[in-house]
Coordinates of C-alpha atoms in Angstrom, one line a residue:
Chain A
X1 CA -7.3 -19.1 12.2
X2 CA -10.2 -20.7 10.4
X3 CA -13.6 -18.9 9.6
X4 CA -15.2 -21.7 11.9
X5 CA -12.5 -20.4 14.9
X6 CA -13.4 -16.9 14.5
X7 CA -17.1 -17.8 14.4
X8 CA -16.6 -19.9 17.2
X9 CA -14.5 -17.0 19.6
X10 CA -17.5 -14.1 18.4
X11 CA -20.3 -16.6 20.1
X12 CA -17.8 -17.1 23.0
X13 CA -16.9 -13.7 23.8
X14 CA -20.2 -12.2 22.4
X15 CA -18.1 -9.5 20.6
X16 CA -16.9 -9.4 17.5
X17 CA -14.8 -6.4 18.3
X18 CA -10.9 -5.2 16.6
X19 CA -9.3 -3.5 18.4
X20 CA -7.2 -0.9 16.3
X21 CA -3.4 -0.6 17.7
X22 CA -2.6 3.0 15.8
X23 CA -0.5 3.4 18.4
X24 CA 1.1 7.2 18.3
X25 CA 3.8 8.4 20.1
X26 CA 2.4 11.8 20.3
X27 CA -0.6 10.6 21.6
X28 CA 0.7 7.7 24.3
X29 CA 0.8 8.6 28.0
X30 CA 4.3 10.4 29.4
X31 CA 4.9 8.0 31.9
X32 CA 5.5 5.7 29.3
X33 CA 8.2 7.5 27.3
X34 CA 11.0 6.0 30.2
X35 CA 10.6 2.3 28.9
X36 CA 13.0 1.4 26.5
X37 CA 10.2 0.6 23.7
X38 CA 6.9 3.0 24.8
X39 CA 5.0 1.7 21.4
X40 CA 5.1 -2.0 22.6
X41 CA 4.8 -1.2 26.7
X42 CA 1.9 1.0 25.2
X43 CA 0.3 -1.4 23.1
X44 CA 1.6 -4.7 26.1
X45 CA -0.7 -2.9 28.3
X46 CA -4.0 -2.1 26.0
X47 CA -3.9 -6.1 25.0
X48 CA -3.0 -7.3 28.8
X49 CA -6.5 -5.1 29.8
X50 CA -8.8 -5.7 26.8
X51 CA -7.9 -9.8 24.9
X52 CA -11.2 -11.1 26.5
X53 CA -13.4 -8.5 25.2
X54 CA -12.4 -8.4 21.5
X55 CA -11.9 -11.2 19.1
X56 CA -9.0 -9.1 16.9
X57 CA -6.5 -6.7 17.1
X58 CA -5.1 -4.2 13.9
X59 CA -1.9 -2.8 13.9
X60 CA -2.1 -0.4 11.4
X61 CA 1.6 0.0 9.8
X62 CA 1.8 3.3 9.0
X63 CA 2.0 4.3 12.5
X64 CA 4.8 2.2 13.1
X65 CA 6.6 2.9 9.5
X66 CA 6.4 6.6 10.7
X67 CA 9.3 6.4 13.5
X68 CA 11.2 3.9 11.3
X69 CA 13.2 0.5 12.1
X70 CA 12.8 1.3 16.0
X71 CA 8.6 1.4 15.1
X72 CA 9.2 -1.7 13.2
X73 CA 10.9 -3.6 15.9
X74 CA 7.6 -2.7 17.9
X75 CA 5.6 -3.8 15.1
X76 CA 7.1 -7.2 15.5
X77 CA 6.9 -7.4 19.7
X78 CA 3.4 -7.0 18.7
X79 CA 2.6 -9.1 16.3
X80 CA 4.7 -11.8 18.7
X81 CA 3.1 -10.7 21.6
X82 CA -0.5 -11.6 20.6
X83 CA 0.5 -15.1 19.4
X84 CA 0.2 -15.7 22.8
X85 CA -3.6 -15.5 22.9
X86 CA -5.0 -18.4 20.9
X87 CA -8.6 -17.1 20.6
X88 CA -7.3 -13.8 18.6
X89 CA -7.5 -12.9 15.3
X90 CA -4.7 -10.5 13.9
X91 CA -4.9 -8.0 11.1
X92 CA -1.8 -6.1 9.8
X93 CA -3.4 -3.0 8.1
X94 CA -0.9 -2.7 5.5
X95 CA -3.1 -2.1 2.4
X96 CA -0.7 -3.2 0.2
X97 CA -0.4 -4.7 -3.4
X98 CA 2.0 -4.6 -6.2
X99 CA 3.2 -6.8 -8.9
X100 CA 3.0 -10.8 -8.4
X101 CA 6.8 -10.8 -7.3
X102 CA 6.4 -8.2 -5.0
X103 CA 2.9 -9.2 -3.5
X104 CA 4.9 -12.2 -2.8
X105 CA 7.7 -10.4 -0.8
X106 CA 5.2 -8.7 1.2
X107 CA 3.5 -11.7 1.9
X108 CA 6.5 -13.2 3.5
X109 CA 6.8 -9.9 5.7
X110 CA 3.2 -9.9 7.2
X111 CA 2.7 -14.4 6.9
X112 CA 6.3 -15.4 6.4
X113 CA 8.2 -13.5 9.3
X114 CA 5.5 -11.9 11.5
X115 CA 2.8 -14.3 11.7
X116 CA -0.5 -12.4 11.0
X117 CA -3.6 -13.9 10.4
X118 CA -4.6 -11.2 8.3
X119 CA -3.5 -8.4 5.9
X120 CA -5.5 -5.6 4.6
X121 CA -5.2 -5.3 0.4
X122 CA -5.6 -2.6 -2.5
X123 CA -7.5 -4.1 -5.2
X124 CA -5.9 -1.0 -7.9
X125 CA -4.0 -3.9 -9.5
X126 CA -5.6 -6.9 -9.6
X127 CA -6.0 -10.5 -9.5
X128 CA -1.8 -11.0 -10.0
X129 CA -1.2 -8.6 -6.8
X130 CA -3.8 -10.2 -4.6
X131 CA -3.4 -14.1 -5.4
X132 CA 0.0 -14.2 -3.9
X133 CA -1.1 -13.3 -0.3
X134 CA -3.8 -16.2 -0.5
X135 CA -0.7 -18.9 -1.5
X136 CA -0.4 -19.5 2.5
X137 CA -2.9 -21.4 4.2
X138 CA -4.8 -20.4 7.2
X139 CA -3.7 -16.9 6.2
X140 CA -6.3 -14.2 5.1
X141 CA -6.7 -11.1 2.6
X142 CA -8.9 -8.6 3.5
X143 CA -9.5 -6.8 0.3
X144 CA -10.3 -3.1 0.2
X145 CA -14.4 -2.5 -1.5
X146 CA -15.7 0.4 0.4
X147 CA -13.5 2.8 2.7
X148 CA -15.0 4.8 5.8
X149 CA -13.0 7.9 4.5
X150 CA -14.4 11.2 2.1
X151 CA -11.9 9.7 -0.9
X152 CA -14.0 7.0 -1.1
X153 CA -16.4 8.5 -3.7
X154 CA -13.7 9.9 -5.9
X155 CA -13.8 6.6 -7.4
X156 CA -15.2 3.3 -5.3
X157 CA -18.7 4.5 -6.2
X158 CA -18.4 5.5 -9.9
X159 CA -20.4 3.4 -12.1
X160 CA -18.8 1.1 -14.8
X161 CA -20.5 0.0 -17.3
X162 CA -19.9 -3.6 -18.3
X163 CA -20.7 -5.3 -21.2
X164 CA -20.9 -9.5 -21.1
X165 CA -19.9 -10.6 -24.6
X166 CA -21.1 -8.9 -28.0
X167 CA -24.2 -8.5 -28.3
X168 CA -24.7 -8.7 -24.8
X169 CA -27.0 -6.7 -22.6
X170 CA -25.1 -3.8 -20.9
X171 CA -24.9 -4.1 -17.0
X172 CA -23.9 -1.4 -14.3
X173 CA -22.1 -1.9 -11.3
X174 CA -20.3 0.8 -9.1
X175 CA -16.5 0.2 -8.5
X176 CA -16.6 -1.0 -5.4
X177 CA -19.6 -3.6 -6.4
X178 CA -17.2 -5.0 -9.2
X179 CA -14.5 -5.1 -6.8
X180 CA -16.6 -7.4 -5.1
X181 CA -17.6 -9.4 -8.0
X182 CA -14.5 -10.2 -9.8
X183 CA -12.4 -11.2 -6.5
X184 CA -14.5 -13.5 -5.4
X185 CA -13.3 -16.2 -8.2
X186 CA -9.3 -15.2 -6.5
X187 CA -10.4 -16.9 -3.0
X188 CA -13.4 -18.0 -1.2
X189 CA -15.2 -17.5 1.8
X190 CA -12.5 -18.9 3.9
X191 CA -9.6 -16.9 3.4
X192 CA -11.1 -13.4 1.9
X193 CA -12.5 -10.3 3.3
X194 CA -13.5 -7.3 2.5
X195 CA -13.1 -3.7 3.8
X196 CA -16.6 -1.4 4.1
X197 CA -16.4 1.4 6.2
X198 CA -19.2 1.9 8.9
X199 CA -19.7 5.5 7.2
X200 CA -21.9 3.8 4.6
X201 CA -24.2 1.9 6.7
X202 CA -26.8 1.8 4.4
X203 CA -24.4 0.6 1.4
X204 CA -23.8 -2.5 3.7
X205 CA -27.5 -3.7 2.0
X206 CA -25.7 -3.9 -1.5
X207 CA -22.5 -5.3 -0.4
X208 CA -24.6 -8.0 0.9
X209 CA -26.3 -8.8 -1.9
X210 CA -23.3 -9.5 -3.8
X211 CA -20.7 -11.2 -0.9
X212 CA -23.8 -12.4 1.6
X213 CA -21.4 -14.9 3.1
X214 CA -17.7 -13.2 3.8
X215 CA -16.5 -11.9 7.1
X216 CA -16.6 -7.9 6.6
X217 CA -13.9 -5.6 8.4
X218 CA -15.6 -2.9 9.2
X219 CA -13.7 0.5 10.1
X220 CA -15.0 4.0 11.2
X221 CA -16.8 3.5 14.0
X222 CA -16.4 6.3 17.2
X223 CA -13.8 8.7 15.7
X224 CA -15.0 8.9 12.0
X225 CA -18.8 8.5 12.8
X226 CA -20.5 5.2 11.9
X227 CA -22.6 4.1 13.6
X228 CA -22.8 0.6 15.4
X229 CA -26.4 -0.4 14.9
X230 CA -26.8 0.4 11.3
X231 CA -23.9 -1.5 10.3
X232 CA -25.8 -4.7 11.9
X233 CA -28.8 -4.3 11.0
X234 CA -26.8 -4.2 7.0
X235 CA -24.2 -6.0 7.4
X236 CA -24.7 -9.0 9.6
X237 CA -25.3 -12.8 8.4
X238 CA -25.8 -16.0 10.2
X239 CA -22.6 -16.4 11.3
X240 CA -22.4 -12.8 12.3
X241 CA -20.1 -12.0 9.5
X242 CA -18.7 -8.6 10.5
X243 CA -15.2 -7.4 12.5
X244 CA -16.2 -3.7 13.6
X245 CA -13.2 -2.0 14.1
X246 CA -12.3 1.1 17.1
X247 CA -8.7 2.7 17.6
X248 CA -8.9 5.8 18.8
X249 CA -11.8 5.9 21.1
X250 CA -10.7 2.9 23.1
X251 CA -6.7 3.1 23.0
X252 CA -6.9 7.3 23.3
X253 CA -9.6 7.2 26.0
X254 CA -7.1 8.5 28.7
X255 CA -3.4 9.9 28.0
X256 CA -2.7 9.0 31.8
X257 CA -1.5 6.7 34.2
X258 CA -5.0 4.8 33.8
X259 CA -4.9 4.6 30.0
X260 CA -5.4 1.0 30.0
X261 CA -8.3 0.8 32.6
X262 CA -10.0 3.8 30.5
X263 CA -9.3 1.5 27.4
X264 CA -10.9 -2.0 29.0
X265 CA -14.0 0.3 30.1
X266 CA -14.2 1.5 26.2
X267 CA -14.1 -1.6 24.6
X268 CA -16.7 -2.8 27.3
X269 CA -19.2 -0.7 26.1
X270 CA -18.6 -1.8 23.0
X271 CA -18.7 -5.5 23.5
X272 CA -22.4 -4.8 25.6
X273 CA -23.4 -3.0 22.8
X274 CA -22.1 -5.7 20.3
X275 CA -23.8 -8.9 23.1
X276 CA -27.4 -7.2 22.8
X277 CA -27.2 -6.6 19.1
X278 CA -25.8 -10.3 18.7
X279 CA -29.0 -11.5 21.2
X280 CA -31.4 -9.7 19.1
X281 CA -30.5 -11.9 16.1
Chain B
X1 CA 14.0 17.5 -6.3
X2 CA 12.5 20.6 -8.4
X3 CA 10.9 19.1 -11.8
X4 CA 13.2 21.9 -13.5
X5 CA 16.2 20.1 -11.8
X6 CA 15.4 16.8 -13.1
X7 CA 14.9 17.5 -16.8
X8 CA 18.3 19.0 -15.9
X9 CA 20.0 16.5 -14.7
X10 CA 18.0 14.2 -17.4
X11 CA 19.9 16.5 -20.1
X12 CA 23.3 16.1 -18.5
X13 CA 23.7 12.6 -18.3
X14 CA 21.7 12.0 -21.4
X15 CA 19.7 9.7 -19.3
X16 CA 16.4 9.3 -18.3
X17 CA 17.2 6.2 -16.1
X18 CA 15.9 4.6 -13.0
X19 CA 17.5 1.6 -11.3
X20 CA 15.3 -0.8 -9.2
X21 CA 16.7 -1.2 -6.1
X22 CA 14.6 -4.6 -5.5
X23 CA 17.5 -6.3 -3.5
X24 CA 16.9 -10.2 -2.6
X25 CA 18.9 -11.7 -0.3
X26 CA 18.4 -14.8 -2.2
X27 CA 19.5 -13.6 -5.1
X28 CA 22.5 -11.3 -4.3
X29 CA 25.9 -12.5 -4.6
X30 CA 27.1 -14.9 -2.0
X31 CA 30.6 -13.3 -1.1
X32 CA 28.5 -10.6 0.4
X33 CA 26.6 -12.3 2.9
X34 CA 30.0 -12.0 4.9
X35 CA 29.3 -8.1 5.3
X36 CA 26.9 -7.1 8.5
X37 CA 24.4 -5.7 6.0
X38 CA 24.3 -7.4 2.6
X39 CA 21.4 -6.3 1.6
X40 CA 23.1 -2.4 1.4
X41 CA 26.1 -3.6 1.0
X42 CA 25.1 -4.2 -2.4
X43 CA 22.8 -1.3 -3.2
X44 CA 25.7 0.5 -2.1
X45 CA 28.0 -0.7 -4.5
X46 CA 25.4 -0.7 -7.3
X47 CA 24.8 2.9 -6.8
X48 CA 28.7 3.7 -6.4
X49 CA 29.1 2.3 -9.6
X50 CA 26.1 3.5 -11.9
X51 CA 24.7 6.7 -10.2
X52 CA 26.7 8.5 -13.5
X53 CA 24.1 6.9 -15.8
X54 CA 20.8 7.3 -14.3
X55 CA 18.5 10.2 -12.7
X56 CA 17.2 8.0 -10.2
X57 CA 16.4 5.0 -7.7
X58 CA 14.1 3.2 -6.4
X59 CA 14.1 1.0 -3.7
X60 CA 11.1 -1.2 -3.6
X61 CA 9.8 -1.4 0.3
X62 CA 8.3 -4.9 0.1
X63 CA 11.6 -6.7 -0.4
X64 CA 13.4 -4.4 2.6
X65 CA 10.2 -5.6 4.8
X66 CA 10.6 -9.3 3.8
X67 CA 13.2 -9.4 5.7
X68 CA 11.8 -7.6 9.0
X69 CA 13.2 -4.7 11.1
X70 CA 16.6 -5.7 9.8
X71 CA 15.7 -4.7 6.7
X72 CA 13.8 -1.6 7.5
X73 CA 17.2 -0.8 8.8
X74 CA 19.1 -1.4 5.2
X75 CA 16.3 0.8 3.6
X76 CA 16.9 3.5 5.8
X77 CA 20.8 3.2 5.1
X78 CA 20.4 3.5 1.6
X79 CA 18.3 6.4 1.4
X80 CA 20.8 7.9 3.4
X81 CA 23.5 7.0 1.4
X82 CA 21.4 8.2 -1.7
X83 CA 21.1 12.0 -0.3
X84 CA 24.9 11.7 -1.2
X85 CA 24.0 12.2 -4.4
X86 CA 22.7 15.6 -5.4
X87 CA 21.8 15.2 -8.8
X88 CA 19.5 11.2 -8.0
X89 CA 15.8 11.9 -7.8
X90 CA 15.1 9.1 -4.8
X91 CA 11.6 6.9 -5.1
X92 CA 10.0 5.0 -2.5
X93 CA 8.1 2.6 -4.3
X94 CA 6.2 1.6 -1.6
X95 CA 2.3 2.1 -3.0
X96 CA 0.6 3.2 -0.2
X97 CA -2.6 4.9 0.6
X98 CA -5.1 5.3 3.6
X99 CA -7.8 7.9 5.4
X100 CA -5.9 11.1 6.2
X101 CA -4.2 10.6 9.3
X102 CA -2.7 7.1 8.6
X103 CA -1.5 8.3 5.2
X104 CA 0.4 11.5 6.8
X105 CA 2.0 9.0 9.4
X106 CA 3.4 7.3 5.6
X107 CA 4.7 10.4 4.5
X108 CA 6.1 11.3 8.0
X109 CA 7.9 8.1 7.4
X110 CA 9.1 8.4 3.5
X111 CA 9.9 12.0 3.4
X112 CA 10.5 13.1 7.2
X113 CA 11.7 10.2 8.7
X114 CA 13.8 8.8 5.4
X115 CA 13.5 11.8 3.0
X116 CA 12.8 10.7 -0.1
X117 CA 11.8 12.8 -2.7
X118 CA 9.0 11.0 -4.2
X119 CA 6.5 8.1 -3.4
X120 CA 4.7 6.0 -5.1
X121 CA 0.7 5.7 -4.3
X122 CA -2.3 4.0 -5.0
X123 CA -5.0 5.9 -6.0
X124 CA -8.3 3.4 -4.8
X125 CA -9.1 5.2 -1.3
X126 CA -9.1 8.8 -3.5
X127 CA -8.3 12.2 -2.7
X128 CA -7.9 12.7 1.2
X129 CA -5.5 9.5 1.0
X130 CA -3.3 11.4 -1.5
X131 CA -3.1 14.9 -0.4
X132 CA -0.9 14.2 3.2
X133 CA 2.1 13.3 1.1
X134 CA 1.4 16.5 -1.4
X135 CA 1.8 18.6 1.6
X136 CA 5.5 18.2 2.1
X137 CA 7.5 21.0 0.0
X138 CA 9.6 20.0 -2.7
X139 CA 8.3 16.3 -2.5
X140 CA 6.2 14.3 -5.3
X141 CA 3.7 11.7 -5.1
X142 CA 3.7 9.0 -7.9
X143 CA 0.5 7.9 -8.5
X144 CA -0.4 4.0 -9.9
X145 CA -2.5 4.8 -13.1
X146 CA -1.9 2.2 -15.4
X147 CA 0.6 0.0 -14.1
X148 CA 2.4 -3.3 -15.9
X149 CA 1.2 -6.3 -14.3
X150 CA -1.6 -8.8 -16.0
X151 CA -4.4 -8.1 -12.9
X152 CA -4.4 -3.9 -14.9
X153 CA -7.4 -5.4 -17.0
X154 CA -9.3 -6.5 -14.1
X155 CA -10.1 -2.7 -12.9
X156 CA -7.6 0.1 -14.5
X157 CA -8.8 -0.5 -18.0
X158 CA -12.7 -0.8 -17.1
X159 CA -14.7 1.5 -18.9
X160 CA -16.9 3.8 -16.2
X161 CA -19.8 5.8 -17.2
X162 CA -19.4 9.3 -16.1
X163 CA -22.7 11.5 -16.2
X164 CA -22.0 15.4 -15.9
X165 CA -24.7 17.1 -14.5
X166 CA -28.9 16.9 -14.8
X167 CA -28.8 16.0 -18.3
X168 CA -25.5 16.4 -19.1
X169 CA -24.3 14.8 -21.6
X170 CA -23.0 10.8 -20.9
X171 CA -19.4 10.4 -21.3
X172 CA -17.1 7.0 -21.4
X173 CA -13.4 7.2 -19.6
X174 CA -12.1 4.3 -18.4
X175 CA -10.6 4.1 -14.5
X176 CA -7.2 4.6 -15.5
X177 CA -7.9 7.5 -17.1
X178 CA -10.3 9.0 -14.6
X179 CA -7.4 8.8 -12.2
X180 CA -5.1 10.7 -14.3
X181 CA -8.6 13.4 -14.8
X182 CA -9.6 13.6 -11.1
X183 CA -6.4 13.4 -9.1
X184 CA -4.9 16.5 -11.8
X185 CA -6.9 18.7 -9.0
X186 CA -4.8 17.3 -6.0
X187 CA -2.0 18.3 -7.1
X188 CA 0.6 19.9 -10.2
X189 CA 2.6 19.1 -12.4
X190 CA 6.0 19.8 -10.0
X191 CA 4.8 17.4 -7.7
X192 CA 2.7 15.2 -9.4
X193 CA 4.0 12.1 -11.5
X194 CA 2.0 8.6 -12.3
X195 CA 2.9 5.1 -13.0
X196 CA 2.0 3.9 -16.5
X197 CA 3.4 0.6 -17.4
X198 CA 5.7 -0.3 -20.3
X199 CA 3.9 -3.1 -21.2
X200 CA 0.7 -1.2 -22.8
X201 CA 3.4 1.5 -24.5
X202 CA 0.6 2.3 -26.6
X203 CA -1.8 3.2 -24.3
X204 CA 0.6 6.0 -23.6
X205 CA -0.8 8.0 -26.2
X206 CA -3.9 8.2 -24.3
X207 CA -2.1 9.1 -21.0
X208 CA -0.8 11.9 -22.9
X209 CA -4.2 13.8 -24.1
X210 CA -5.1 13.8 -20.5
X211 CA -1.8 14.4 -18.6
X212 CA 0.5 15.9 -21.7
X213 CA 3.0 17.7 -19.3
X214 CA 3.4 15.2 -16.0
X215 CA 6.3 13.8 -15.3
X216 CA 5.6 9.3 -15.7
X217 CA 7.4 6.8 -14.2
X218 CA 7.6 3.9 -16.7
X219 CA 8.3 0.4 -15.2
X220 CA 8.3 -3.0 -16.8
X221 CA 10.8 -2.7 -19.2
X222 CA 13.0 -5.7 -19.7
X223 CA 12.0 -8.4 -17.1
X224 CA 8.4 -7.4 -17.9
X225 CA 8.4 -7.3 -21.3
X226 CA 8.1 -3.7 -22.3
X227 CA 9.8 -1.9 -25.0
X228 CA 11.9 1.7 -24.7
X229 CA 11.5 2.8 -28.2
X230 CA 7.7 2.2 -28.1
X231 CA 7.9 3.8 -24.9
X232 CA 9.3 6.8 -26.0
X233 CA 7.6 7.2 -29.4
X234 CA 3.8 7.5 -27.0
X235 CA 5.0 9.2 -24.4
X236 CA 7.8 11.4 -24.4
X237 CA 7.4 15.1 -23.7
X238 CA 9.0 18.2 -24.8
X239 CA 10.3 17.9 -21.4
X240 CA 11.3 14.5 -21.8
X241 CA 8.7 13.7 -19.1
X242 CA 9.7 9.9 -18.8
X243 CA 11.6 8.4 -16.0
X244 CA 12.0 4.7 -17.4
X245 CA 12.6 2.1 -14.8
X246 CA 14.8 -1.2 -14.8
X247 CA 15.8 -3.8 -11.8
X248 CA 16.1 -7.0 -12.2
X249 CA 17.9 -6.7 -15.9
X250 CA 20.6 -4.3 -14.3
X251 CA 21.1 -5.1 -10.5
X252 CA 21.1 -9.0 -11.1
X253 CA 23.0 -8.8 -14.6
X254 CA 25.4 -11.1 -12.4
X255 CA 25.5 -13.2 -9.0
X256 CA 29.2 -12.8 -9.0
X257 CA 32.2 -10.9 -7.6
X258 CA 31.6 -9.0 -10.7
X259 CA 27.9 -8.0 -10.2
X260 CA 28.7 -4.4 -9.7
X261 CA 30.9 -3.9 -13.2
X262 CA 27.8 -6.4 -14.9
X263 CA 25.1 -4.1 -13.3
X264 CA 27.0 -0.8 -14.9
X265 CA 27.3 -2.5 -18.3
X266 CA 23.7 -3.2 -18.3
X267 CA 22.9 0.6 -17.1
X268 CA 25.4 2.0 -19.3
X269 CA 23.5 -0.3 -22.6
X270 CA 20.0 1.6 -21.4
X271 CA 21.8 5.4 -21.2
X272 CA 23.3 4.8 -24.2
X273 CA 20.2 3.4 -26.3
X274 CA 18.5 6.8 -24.1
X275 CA 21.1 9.3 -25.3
X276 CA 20.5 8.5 -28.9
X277 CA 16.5 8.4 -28.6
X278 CA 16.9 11.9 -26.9
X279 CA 18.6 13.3 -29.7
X280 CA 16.3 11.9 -31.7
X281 CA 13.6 13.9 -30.5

């Protein structure tokens, strides 16, 4: 999907909602334990409910990983499944990266065999483990900058100090800021974003400054705390510019027989929520 | 794996060994492509034929995931066949990392679901995203600190400037090595380990004043470029403390019938060149 789609499905469906498919089998209804794979039925019946209200949807692979090939079959259902819906953008939050030849295998995991739109990256290694993601077209990176968790300020937020040539003057940049800096010269606009977590609001002003135009994933919203309004009034642009992610509070809003229905009435707050604040602009 | 029962079973075989278990379909011999699973298939017969002269493997996850739930399946089957073994020391290299819940569904999948002993981790999303695997008895995380791939200049070697205090006194570490500082309070040395590359051997010496008694996993010899003696003059402990990592030099040393006998020659050339450098010591 192309930046100009995306932009184009946000102003549609006056959301620019993800919907976060951390789909638990410890957390799922009962009932649906008796179908032969309760992960997909689970996740089947949250897209079936809620596709017109969001414009993405983020499996998050750990979940899946956790019950092993049988949660990777699901995985794949899904990633299938929401092919079907031409108007959605999907993000497999894998947060991987390695070496250039193994970047690459991943890349054919998440682009070549399932499909994605999307995967979510670890900048730790650099240039040579993000480039190979960005070697298929119409696919996307979304690069880790800022996360919504504690962690974050064990060292995203420590200041480096950079030096431009000898005898040049000495500059200061948190990680995260050069993060931002440096990968902007491995893509562009259209086919890199980045990850800031909702739980810095406020630091949503400096990411701007430095990546004013990218599309922004933004996690930790509901469950971890950040809040909805802030993150606009930081982090959107002129083409709105920000995915705000929910899992838990819309897929976990009922464990029964109604789960879906509780889920659709969830995500309708937030796309409301998301229409007035896209209005006020 | 205790560490005690490692440097054991490093002194037995006179080995400090790890095989690379990054199996490619495309580039494993043909004759097994007749067999149901090829891919484990020939990890098997790798490991049947040179588990004598290492301590470990270490099946990377990207290249099991290229190939879809299929391969999931062969990765599973292998660390199954691994547990055979009670003297190998079993690595998931699978770098992950995410906010507490998502990275305790990862270790639910690499140490309960598969049960390897050790998995390798990015550090970027900090403390909370490290600590779910550390809770699993007798398991290690691996953490990337300096790893072997060009893109390691673009962050891991960045200077940051680190104040202590109200005017405490300004100190200079760069990111690398502020990983190896901060993440020493997440964990010990028997279940802590970190990646540092072969390919900046003598940046060992620095890893050393900071962590002089952790366990590192060393990758990048051979295909990469990096040297064993170097390796071992910087960074070997009284301990040993090195697990040195080859793939692609041993487990493709032929795409023949005769891949398996190639693959032990290869082994057999880095055990022997590691016997004499531990007696050396």
């Amino acid at each position: 999907m192309t930046r100009q789609e995306l932009y184009q499905n946000i102003k549609k469906k006056k959301s620019f909602l993800c919907i976060g498919l951390d789909t638990d089998l410890k957390k799922i209804p009962r009932h649906l334990h008796s179908f032969s794979d309760p992960i997909f039925e689970f996740n089947k019946q949250i897209i079936d409910t809620t596709h017109d209200l969001c414009v993405a949807y983020k499996p998050n692979t750990a979940f899946y990983e956790s019950i092993g090939s049988a949660g990777w079959e699901s995985l794949e259902k899904t990633a299938d499944y929401l092919k079907k819906f031409k108007n959605i953008f999907t993000i497999a939050d894998a947060k991987r990266g390695d070496i250039g030849n193994t970047s690459s295998m991943y890349a054919q995991a998440f682009f070549g065999s399932m499909d994605f739109d999307a995967i979510t990256v670890a900048p730790y290694m650099g240039e040579d483990s993000v480039t190979p993601f960005l070697q298929y077209e119409g696919k996307w990176v979304i690069l880790l900058a800022l996360t919504s968790n504690k962690g974050a300020s064990d060292f995203q937020t420590t200041p480096l100090s950079l030096r431009r040539g000898v005898g040049g003057e000495a500059k200061e940049a948190k990680l995260f800021e050069q993060v931002l800096t440096t990968s902007q010269n491995w893509g562009s606009t259209d086919n890199m974003m980045y990850v800031v977590g909702a739980t810095r609001a406020e630091m949503l002003a400096d990411v701007r400054k430095i990546v004013p135009d990218h599309f922004l994933l933004v996690p930790g919203i509901g469950a971890q705390g950040g809040n909805l309004q802030e993150v606009v009034k930081y982090g959107m642009n002129k083409e709105c510019g920000l995915i705000v992610n929910s899992s838990r509070n819309i897929i976990y809003a009922s464990d029964k027989q109604d789960f879906a229905a509780k889920a659709r009435e969830e995500a309708m707050k937030m796309q409301k929520e998301m229409e007035k604040l896209l209005e006020a602009r």
